[in-house]
Amino acid sequence: MKFLRMRPGYGEQLIAEGDVEVARDEERLVDEFRRQLEQGMWAAVPVTGDSGRREAEMVRAFEEIPRTTDRVIFFPRAAGGAC
Amino acid sequence: MTVALCATAIVVLALLWEVSMPWLDRKLEIRRANRASRRDGRDVLPGYDPGRERRAEQRARELLKSCVNEEEWAMYRDLGFVRVWGGESGETGEDVLSRDLRGVPYAYLIYPHRPVVAYLPQTGRLLNEYCVEFPDETRPYGSTRLPDSDDVLAKWMALKGDERRLISEANMHLPGRQVDPKMLQRDIWRLGRWERERLERARRAPAQPPRAAGSADPTS
């Protein structure tokens, strides 16, 4: 599983990677997930539905991430702006 | 007469001196501070690098392409915006925007770094503008702005994943405040035409006879 973070001037950045079936990796991913949320990030998981349509799920806790997903994308939380 | 003029000039100069001294002091102070910060390496904002921004946008486009549906990617590539249907992420298709819609299908137009626009695809009626940003306060290169395609993907994921949450965070305005309604109507029309052409191409595609092996392609 890869954790990607959108950043100005970069595009996405790989911030963590690991196998959730390996306890040590999972622990590291959990810590990183919490750290990103504490920094004010939102987390989303790209998913493909039964019909083959691509969708996204917002996740608020590590336990909500589907075990089979290969990537979680972090991006800054939304704020009402002046656009 | 000359003495009076000289006296007046001296008084004027003295007054000007009094007035301009604080201004000059401030300017000198700022210049000294800037020089000191440059010397200490505190002048940290890197310059704008168009190459870096282009590379970032290229990476963001690849990520967007890998996440959205093929049709949505083609829409963004060809038209510069993405349409997302509303009411898909709520419980049993509940209306996030308004109960007044009573189940009428609505959709959003997502533009990079512009408000999300809600509208009724059946009639083309514009509903609202939702002004929302994703500012990265860590400012890795001095800016909080994500690349264009990342901004579109963030809106897409947030609308798909939790429409209500995104809409509640946004500043809502009537149509026309930020985005020109004429441009929106034109884009809705372009989208309709684009979809018709795409359908037509898809309809015609299977009917094409298989090309003989080794035959020359007239379009190449």
XYZ file of N, CA and C in Angstrom, chain B residues 2-213:
636
model
N 13.709 89.694 -1.372
C 14.584 88.521 -1.489
C 14.733 87.827 -0.139
N 14.881 88.668 0.881
C 15.051 88.104 2.233
C 13.803 87.307 2.632
N 12.633 87.871 2.279
C 11.364 87.189 2.622
C 11.247 85.854 1.886
N 11.622 85.865 0.594
C 11.569 84.613 -0.190
C 12.515 83.565 0.377
N 13.721 84.033 0.735
C 14.700 83.099 1.306
C 14.181 82.503 2.610
N 13.586 83.360 3.416
C 13.064 82.892 4.710
C 11.958 81.859 4.487
N 11.089 82.184 3.516
C 9.993 81.230 3.214
C 10.550 79.895 2.739
N 11.545 79.977 1.850
C 12.155 78.740 1.325
C 12.758 77.923 2.447
N 13.434 78.618 3.370
C 14.064 77.901 4.493
C 13.001 77.207 5.342
N 11.901 77.923 5.586
C 10.820 77.344 6.399
C 10.224 76.110 5.703
N 9.994 76.262 4.377
C 9.432 75.126 3.613
C 10.368 73.927 3.661
N 11.655 74.175 3.459
C 12.632 73.081 3.505
C 12.658 72.416 4.881
N 12.580 73.238 5.915
C 12.594 72.685 7.272
C 11.364 71.809 7.513
N 10.209 72.305 7.035
C 8.978 71.508 7.204
C 9.065 70.192 6.436
N 9.549 70.294 5.181
C 9.700 69.074 4.369
C 10.627 68.073 5.046
N 11.709 68.592 5.595
C 12.677 67.748 6.301
C 11.992 67.008 7.455
N 11.203 67.784 8.221
C 10.504 67.184 9.370
C 9.537 66.076 8.930
N 8.850 66.371 7.819
C 7.846 65.406 7.347
C 8.505 64.158 6.762
N 9.577 64.372 6.018
C 10.156 63.237 5.282
C 11.098 62.388 6.131
N 11.589 62.919 7.251
C 12.535 62.141 8.061
C 11.982 60.788 8.528
N 10.783 60.769 9.127
C 10.262 59.446 9.555
C 10.119 58.475 8.384
N 9.676 58.972 7.223
C 9.507 58.117 6.039
C 10.863 57.549 5.604
N 11.867 58.447 5.578
C 13.208 57.986 5.198
C 13.743 56.969 6.194
N 13.477 57.220 7.493
C 13.927 56.284 8.537
C 13.329 54.895 8.321
N 12.012 54.901 8.019
C 11.338 53.609 7.816
C 11.950 52.865 6.629
N 12.154 53.608 5.538
C 12.723 52.980 4.328
C 14.102 52.390 4.611
N 14.917 53.178 5.337
C 16.265 52.686 5.651
C 16.210 51.445 6.531
N 15.254 51.484 7.475
C 15.100 50.340 8.389
C 14.734 49.069 7.610
N 13.788 49.199 6.673
C 13.359 48.050 5.860
C 14.518 47.523 5.026
N 15.260 48.469 4.436
C 16.392 48.049 3.601
C 17.441 47.306 4.431
N 17.689 47.823 5.632
C 18.673 47.162 6.510
C 18.189 45.752 6.878
N 16.892 45.642 7.210
C 16.332 44.337 7.607
C 16.410 43.344 6.453
N 16.065 43.796 5.246
C 16.133 42.911 4.080
C 17.554 42.427 3.825
N 18.494 43.373 3.953
C 19.889 43.007 3.707
C 20.353 41.970 4.737
N 19.946 42.213 5.996
C 20.351 41.275 7.063
C 19.741 39.903 6.841
N 18.445 39.858 6.428
C 17.813 38.543 6.240
C 18.440 37.803 5.072
N 18.832 38.545 4.025
C 19.508 37.888 2.897
C 20.849 37.317 3.342
N 21.546 38.100 4.178
C 22.857 37.667 4.652
C 22.730 36.401 5.508
N 21.645 36.348 6.331
C 21.450 35.191 7.222
C 20.787 34.021 6.520
N 20.490 34.154 5.265
C 19.840 33.057 4.553
C 18.372 32.922 4.882
N 17.769 33.971 5.426
C 16.359 33.880 5.794
C 15.435 34.237 4.638
N 16.038 34.667 3.549
C 15.217 35.028 2.380
C 14.907 33.729 1.638
N 13.970 32.931 2.224
C 13.854 31.541 1.817
C 12.937 31.275 0.643
N 12.123 32.209 0.224
C 11.167 31.913 -0.832
C 11.894 31.681 -2.144
N 11.867 30.453 -2.662
C 12.533 30.211 -3.925
C 11.766 30.888 -5.056
N 12.465 31.180 -6.101
C 11.808 31.857 -7.210
C 10.846 30.943 -7.943
N 9.967 31.532 -8.703
C 9.015 30.761 -9.486
C 9.761 30.041 -10.596
N 9.574 28.754 -10.682
C 10.266 27.961 -11.685
C 9.208 27.332 -12.597
N 9.045 27.848 -13.803
C 8.005 27.308 -14.681
C 8.225 25.842 -15.022
N 9.490 25.416 -15.092
C 9.782 24.012 -15.393
C 9.271 23.108 -14.284
N 9.510 23.513 -13.046
C 9.048 22.713 -11.908
C 7.524 22.623 -11.902
N 6.874 23.766 -12.158
C 5.407 23.773 -12.158
C 4.857 22.886 -13.275
N 5.525 22.893 -14.418
C 5.074 22.040 -15.536
C 5.218 20.562 -15.188
N 6.353 20.232 -14.565
C 6.562 18.824 -14.174
C 5.521 18.402 -13.133
N 5.251 19.301 -12.204
C 4.247 18.993 -11.173
C 2.880 18.774 -11.823
N 2.540 19.618 -12.779
C 1.251 19.495 -13.456
C 1.203 18.189 -14.257
N 2.320 17.826 -14.855
C 2.364 16.580 -15.629
C 2.109 15.377 -14.717
N 2.768 15.392 -13.549
C 2.550 14.292 -12.590
C 1.098 14.283 -12.121
N 0.565 15.483 -11.890
C -0.828 15.577 -11.407
C -1.794 15.051 -12.466
N -1.511 15.312 -13.726
C -2.381 14.811 -14.807
C -2.361 13.281 -14.847
N -1.181 12.711 -14.658
C -1.080 11.237 -14.654
C -1.887 10.651 -13.500
N -1.797 11.306 -12.345
C -2.548 10.803 -11.186
C -4.048 10.916 -11.434
N -4.449 12.058 -11.992
C -5.875 12.260 -12.290
C -6.369 11.181 -13.253
N -5.594 10.963 -14.294
C -5.973 9.975 -15.307
C -6.120 8.578 -14.696
N -5.272 8.281 -13.719
C -5.299 6.937 -13.124
C -6.448 6.771 -12.127
N -7.091 7.876 -11.744
C -8.146 7.782 -10.716
C -9.556 7.916 -11.294
N -9.736 8.796 -12.290
C -11.093 9.050 -12.781
C -11.435 8.080 -13.909
N -12.691 8.081 -14.297
C -13.130 7.203 -15.388
C -12.605 7.715 -16.724
N -12.500 6.807 -17.665
C -11.935 7.149 -18.967
C -12.701 8.317 -19.597
N -14.019 8.282 -19.460
C -14.851 9.340 -20.041
C -14.559 10.687 -19.370
N -14.368 10.658 -18.051
C -14.093 11.906 -17.322
C -12.718 12.455 -17.682
N -11.767 11.544 -17.871
C -10.428 11.989 -18.263
C -10.482 12.648 -19.654
N -11.192 11.988 -20.568
C -11.296 12.536 -21.925
C -12.006 13.896 -21.895
N -13.004 14.017 -21.026
C -13.732 15.279 -20.886
C -12.788 16.404 -20.431
N -11.967 16.090 -19.443
C -11.033 17.090 -18.921
C -9.986 17.450 -19.976
N -9.500 16.428 -20.656
C -8.471 16.649 -21.680
C -9.030 17.498 -22.828
N -10.262 17.206 -23.245
C -10.821 17.871 -24.418
C -11.495 19.201 -24.089
N -12.158 19.275 -22.930
C -12.975 20.444 -22.623
C -12.418 21.323 -21.496
N -11.543 20.746 -20.670
C -10.950 21.540 -19.589
C -11.732 21.512 -18.289
N -12.759 20.684 -18.206
C -13.502 20.539 -16.954
C -14.056 19.121 -16.875
N -14.543 18.769 -15.687
C -15.117 17.433 -15.469
C -16.520 17.596 -14.905
N -17.458 16.790 -15.404
C -18.806 16.790 -14.824
C -18.941 15.592 -13.880
N -19.455 15.884 -12.706
C -19.704 14.824 -11.723
C -21.171 14.889 -11.339
N -21.848 13.734 -11.362
C -23.251 13.711 -10.966
C -23.376 13.863 -9.465
N -24.384 14.583 -9.037
C -24.588 14.811 -7.603
C -25.468 13.745 -6.998
N -25.475 13.718 -5.667
C -26.370 12.819 -4.943
C -25.978 11.366 -4.995
N -24.717 11.086 -5.380
C -24.305 9.680 -5.490
C -23.662 9.160 -4.222
N -23.126 10.088 -3.417
C -22.391 9.608 -2.241
C -23.260 9.561 -0.994
N -24.473 10.153 -1.078
C -25.323 10.160 0.117
C -26.055 8.844 0.301
N -26.788 8.766 1.400
C -27.569 7.562 1.673
C -28.755 7.516 0.719
N -28.905 6.446 0.007
C -30.013 6.198 -0.919
C -30.334 7.414 -1.790
N -29.303 8.005 -2.310
C -29.492 9.075 -3.284
C -30.125 10.345 -2.748
N -29.925 10.633 -1.470
C -30.528 11.843 -0.902
C -29.951 13.098 -1.575
N -30.753 14.132 -1.636
C -30.282 15.376 -2.231
C -29.427 16.137 -1.229
N -28.219 16.445 -1.642
C -27.344 17.209 -0.762
C -27.651 18.688 -0.912
N -27.968 19.094 -2.116
C -28.134 20.519 -2.372
C -29.430 21.067 -1.797
N -30.530 20.444 -2.108
C -31.802 20.986 -1.647
C -32.898 19.943 -1.789
N -33.823 19.969 -0.832
C -34.969 19.070 -0.941
C -35.893 19.530 -2.071
N -35.772 20.815 -2.445
C -36.646 21.346 -3.503
C -36.423 20.636 -4.839
N -35.249 20.034 -4.986
C -34.954 19.369 -6.264
C -35.806 18.111 -6.444
N -36.270 17.552 -5.329
C -37.182 16.383 -5.347
C -36.731 15.286 -6.306
N -35.485 14.934 -6.194
C -35.006 13.801 -6.984
C -34.591 14.142 -8.408
N -34.713 15.417 -8.800
C -34.281 15.800 -10.155
C -32.760 15.658 -10.220
N -32.240 14.982 -11.243
C -30.786 14.795 -11.313
C -30.050 16.132 -11.442
N -29.013 16.269 -10.689
C -28.181 17.468 -10.795
C -26.727 17.036 -10.910
N -25.908 17.961 -11.327
C -24.495 17.618 -11.532
C -23.632 18.823 -11.196
N -22.333 18.566 -11.119
C -21.365 19.638 -10.845
C -20.380 19.724 -12.008
N -19.962 20.935 -12.276
C -18.849 21.131 -13.205
C -17.623 21.489 -12.373
N -16.559 20.744 -12.575
C -15.323 20.978 -11.821
C -14.286 21.607 -12.740
N -13.862 22.804 -12.377
C -12.789 23.494 -13.103
C -11.578 23.595 -12.169
N -10.375 23.654 -12.729
C -9.221 23.847 -11.846
C -9.203 25.267 -11.266
N -9.072 25.332 -9.963
C -8.943 26.606 -9.239
C -10.060 27.599 -9.548
N -11.241 27.041 -9.707
C -12.448 27.872 -9.859
C -13.549 27.224 -9.029
N -14.595 27.964 -8.748
C -15.669 27.346 -7.964
C -16.292 26.153 -8.684
N -16.780 25.216 -7.876
C -17.555 24.098 -8.410
C -18.949 24.650 -8.704
N -19.481 24.332 -9.878
C -20.786 24.877 -10.263
C -21.816 23.757 -10.330
N -22.912 23.934 -9.604
C -23.988 22.940 -9.654
C -25.022 23.383 -10.678
N -25.580 22.422 -11.427
C -26.574 22.769 -12.446
C -27.486 21.582 -12.710
N -28.574 21.860 -13.420
C -29.505 20.794 -13.795
C -29.239 20.411 -15.248
N -28.708 19.240 -15.483
C -28.363 18.859 -16.862
C -29.568 18.814 -17.802
N -30.747 18.501 -17.277
C -31.916 18.400 -18.158
C -32.296 19.738 -18.777
N -32.140 20.803 -17.997
C -32.571 22.121 -18.480
C -31.402 23.075 -18.700
N -30.243 22.737 -18.140
C -29.100 23.638 -18.224
C -29.163 24.759 -17.200
N -30.141 24.698 -16.301
C -30.278 25.779 -15.305
C -29.132 25.711 -14.286
N -28.504 26.871 -14.052
C -27.414 26.929 -13.080
C -28.007 27.066 -11.684
N -27.476 26.299 -10.738
C -28.030 26.334 -9.378
C -27.196 27.220 -8.454
N -25.962 26.836 -8.237
C -25.098 27.580 -7.297
C -23.638 27.443 -7.690
N -22.843 28.336 -7.130
C -21.393 28.193 -7.202
C -20.903 27.820 -5.804
N -19.989 26.865 -5.728
C -19.413 26.480 -4.446
C -17.916 26.755 -4.492
N -17.545 27.786 -3.769
C -16.154 28.212 -3.796
C -15.370 27.404 -2.766
N -14.436 26.629 -3.244
C -13.686 25.767 -2.337
C -12.240 25.669 -2.802
N -11.339 25.663 -1.834
C -9.910 25.564 -2.135
C -9.292 24.476 -1.265
N -8.107 24.037 -1.658
C -7.374 23.038 -0.871
C -5.981 23.607 -0.575
N -5.921 24.580 0.301
C -4.629 25.247 0.521
C -3.675 24.397 1.358
N -2.466 24.219 0.851
C -1.429 23.496 1.589
C -0.577 24.532 2.317
N -0.819 24.648 3.615
C -0.157 25.706 4.385
C 1.328 25.435 4.617
N 1.812 24.253 4.244
C 3.255 24.017 4.389
C 4.035 24.786 3.312
N 3.350 25.233 2.269
C 3.936 26.062 1.208
C 5.338 25.607 0.805
N 5.466 24.416 0.227
C 6.809 23.915 -0.073
C 7.614 24.833 -1.008
N 6.923 25.527 -1.885
C 7.648 26.463 -2.759
C 7.051 27.866 -2.653
N 6.547 28.166 -1.479
C 6.032 29.512 -1.255
C 4.577 29.691 -1.634
N 3.977 28.677 -2.240
C 2.588 28.799 -2.666
C 1.738 27.711 -2.007
N 0.483 28.024 -1.737
C -0.424 27.024 -1.156
C -1.203 26.291 -2.238
N -1.013 26.690 -3.497
C -1.843 26.174 -4.603
C -1.350 24.844 -5.145
N -2.260 23.870 -5.181
C -1.941 22.591 -5.807
C -1.880 22.780 -7.321
N -1.187 21.883 -8.031
C -1.259 21.922 -9.495
C -2.721 21.809 -9.953
N -3.020 22.328 -11.126
C -4.406 22.356 -11.625
C -5.089 20.985 -11.552
N -4.417 19.969 -12.072
C -5.059 18.654 -12.140
C -5.234 18.038 -10.756
N -4.344 18.368 -9.818
C -4.529 17.907 -8.434
C -5.766 18.576 -7.821
N -5.958 19.852 -8.140
C -7.135 20.566 -7.620
C -8.417 19.912 -8.138
N -8.404 19.561 -9.424
C -9.578 18.891 -10.015
C -9.791 17.521 -9.358
N -8.691 16.780 -9.162
C -8.822 15.447 -8.562
C -9.307 15.539 -7.111
N -8.803 16.528 -6.383
C -9.248 16.686 -4.988
C -10.755 16.949 -4.947
N -11.243 17.811 -5.845
C -12.684 18.095 -5.883
C -13.462 16.840 -6.294
N -12.946 16.137 -7.273
C -13.611 14.920 -7.765
C -13.725 13.892 -6.638
N -12.613 13.645 -5.938
C -12.631 12.639 -4.872
C -13.546 13.073 -3.740
N -13.492 14.363 -3.405
C -14.327 14.833 -2.293
C -15.811 14.762 -2.655
N -16.149 15.084 -3.910
C -17.560 15.006 -4.317
C -18.029 13.564 -4.404
N -17.165 12.717 -4.918
C -17.530 11.301 -5.035
C -17.602 10.637 -3.671
N -16.647 10.995 -2.807
C -16.535 10.305 -1.529
C -17.423 10.860 -0.436
N -17.591 12.158 -0.402
C -18.398 12.767 0.655
C -18.874 14.144 0.188
N -19.861 14.094 -0.668
C -20.374 15.324 -1.292
C -20.841 16.331 -0.232
N -21.554 15.818 0.766
C -22.113 16.717 1.782
C -21.015 17.470 2.528
N -19.940 16.747 2.827
C -18.840 17.367 3.574
C -18.190 18.488 2.761
N -17.975 18.217 1.479
C -17.340 19.235 0.643
C -18.242 20.460 0.502
N -19.518 20.205 0.247
C -20.445 21.317 0.040
C -20.595 22.147 1.314
N -20.542 21.465 2.462
C -20.693 22.223 3.713
C -19.456 23.068 4.007
N -18.297 22.670 3.490
C -17.080 23.451 3.708
C -16.986 24.641 2.749
N -17.690 24.550 1.635
C -17.540 25.564 0.575
C -18.355 26.827 0.892
N -17.941 27.916 0.285
C -18.750 29.139 0.345
C -19.713 29.122 -0.834
N -20.994 29.186 -0.511
C -21.986 29.095 -1.587
C -22.368 30.484 -2.095
N -22.451 30.611 -3.390
C -22.884 31.871 -4.004
C -23.879 31.572 -5.115
N -24.623 32.589 -5.469
C -25.512 32.437 -6.621
C -24.664 32.364 -7.885
N -25.184 31.759 -8.947
C -24.396 31.663 -10.184
C -24.039 33.058 -10.706
N -22.856 33.162 -11.257
C -22.451 34.423 -11.865
C -21.546 35.263 -11.005
N -21.324 34.867 -9.778
C -20.469 35.680 -8.906
C -18.999 35.583 -9.330
N -18.540 34.336 -9.556
C -17.128 34.157 -9.915
C -16.959 33.681 -11.363
N -17.883 32.835 -11.771
C -17.740 32.251 -13.115
C -18.814 32.852 -14.017
N -18.388 33.282 -15.179
C -19.297 33.924 -16.134
C -20.398 32.943 -16.561
N -21.672 33.272 -16.324
C -22.757 32.354 -16.702
C -22.780 32.049 -18.202
N -22.365 33.014 -19.019
C -22.345 32.760 -20.469
C -21.328 31.679 -20.803
N -20.176 31.751 -20.105
C -19.157 30.724 -20.332
C -19.683 29.359 -19.879
N -20.406 29.349 -18.756
C -20.947 28.080 -18.251
C -21.962 27.492 -19.229
N -22.855 28.372 -19.726
C -23.858 27.871 -20.680
C -23.182 27.324 -21.932
N -22.128 28.022 -22.338
C -21.386 27.559 -23.520
C -20.727 26.200 -23.229
N -20.164 26.063 -22.023
C -19.509 24.802 -21.662
C -20.522 23.664 -21.574
N -21.714 23.964 -21.062
C -22.753 22.922 -20.987
C -23.143 22.491 -22.409
N -23.244 23.468 -23.281
C -23.549 23.159 -24.690
C -22.426 22.346 -25.322
N -21.170 22.750 -25.068
C -20.008 22.009 -25.602
C -19.997 20.575 -25.078
N -20.344 20.429 -23.799
C -20.366 19.095 -23.202
C -21.404 18.212 -23.890
N -22.584 18.784 -24.148
C -23.635 18.032 -24.830
C -23.182 17.575 -26.208
N -22.576 18.506 -26.933
C -22.108 18.173 -28.279
C -20.996 17.125 -28.225
N -20.093 17.289 -27.264
C -18.972 16.350 -27.082
C -19.504 14.953 -26.800
N -20.523 14.869 -25.951
C -21.092 13.552 -25.620
C -21.779 12.918 -26.828
N -22.480 13.751 -27.599
C -23.159 13.217 -28.795
C -22.132 12.669 -29.788
N -21.061 13.446 -29.999
C -20.021 12.996 -30.934
C -19.355 11.710 -30.447
N -19.148 11.637 -29.161
C -18.509 10.455 -28.568
C -19.405 9.217 -28.730
N -20.699 9.437 -28.482
C -21.651 8.334 -28.661
C -21.677 7.873 -30.112
N -21.664 8.857 -30.987
C -21.696 8.563 -32.428
C -20.459 7.749 -32.831
N -19.303 8.181 -32.319
C -18.061 7.459 -32.633
C -18.124 6.029 -32.105
N -18.656 5.898 -30.860
C -18.740 4.563 -30.250
C -19.699 3.680 -31.034
N -20.773 4.292 -31.551
C -21.767 3.534 -32.307
C -21.182 3.045 -33.632
N -20.359 3.922 -34.234
C -19.793 3.587 -35.546
C -18.621 2.615 -35.431
N -17.917 2.670 -34.318
C -16.650 1.922 -34.200
C -16.778 0.428 -34.503
N -17.761 -0.304 -33.930
C -17.797 -1.749 -34.199
C -18.173 -2.070 -35.635
N -18.785 -1.110 -36.323
C -19.242 -1.368 -37.684
C -18.103 -1.316 -38.688
N -16.926 -0.785 -38.259
C -15.804 -0.664 -39.193
C -15.299 -2.050 -39.580
N -15.062 -2.278 -40.856
C -14.564 -3.604 -41.272
C -13.133 -3.796 -40.797
N -12.783 -5.019 -40.431
C -11.400 -5.260 -39.989
C -10.434 -4.997 -41.139
N -9.322 -4.324 -40.777
C -8.346 -3.959 -41.807
C -7.514 -5.186 -42.194
N -7.257 -5.328 -43.485
C -6.453 -6.475 -43.937
C -5.018 -6.323 -43.457
N -4.440 -7.432 -43.077
C -3.063 -7.388 -42.572
C -2.136 -6.853 -43.650
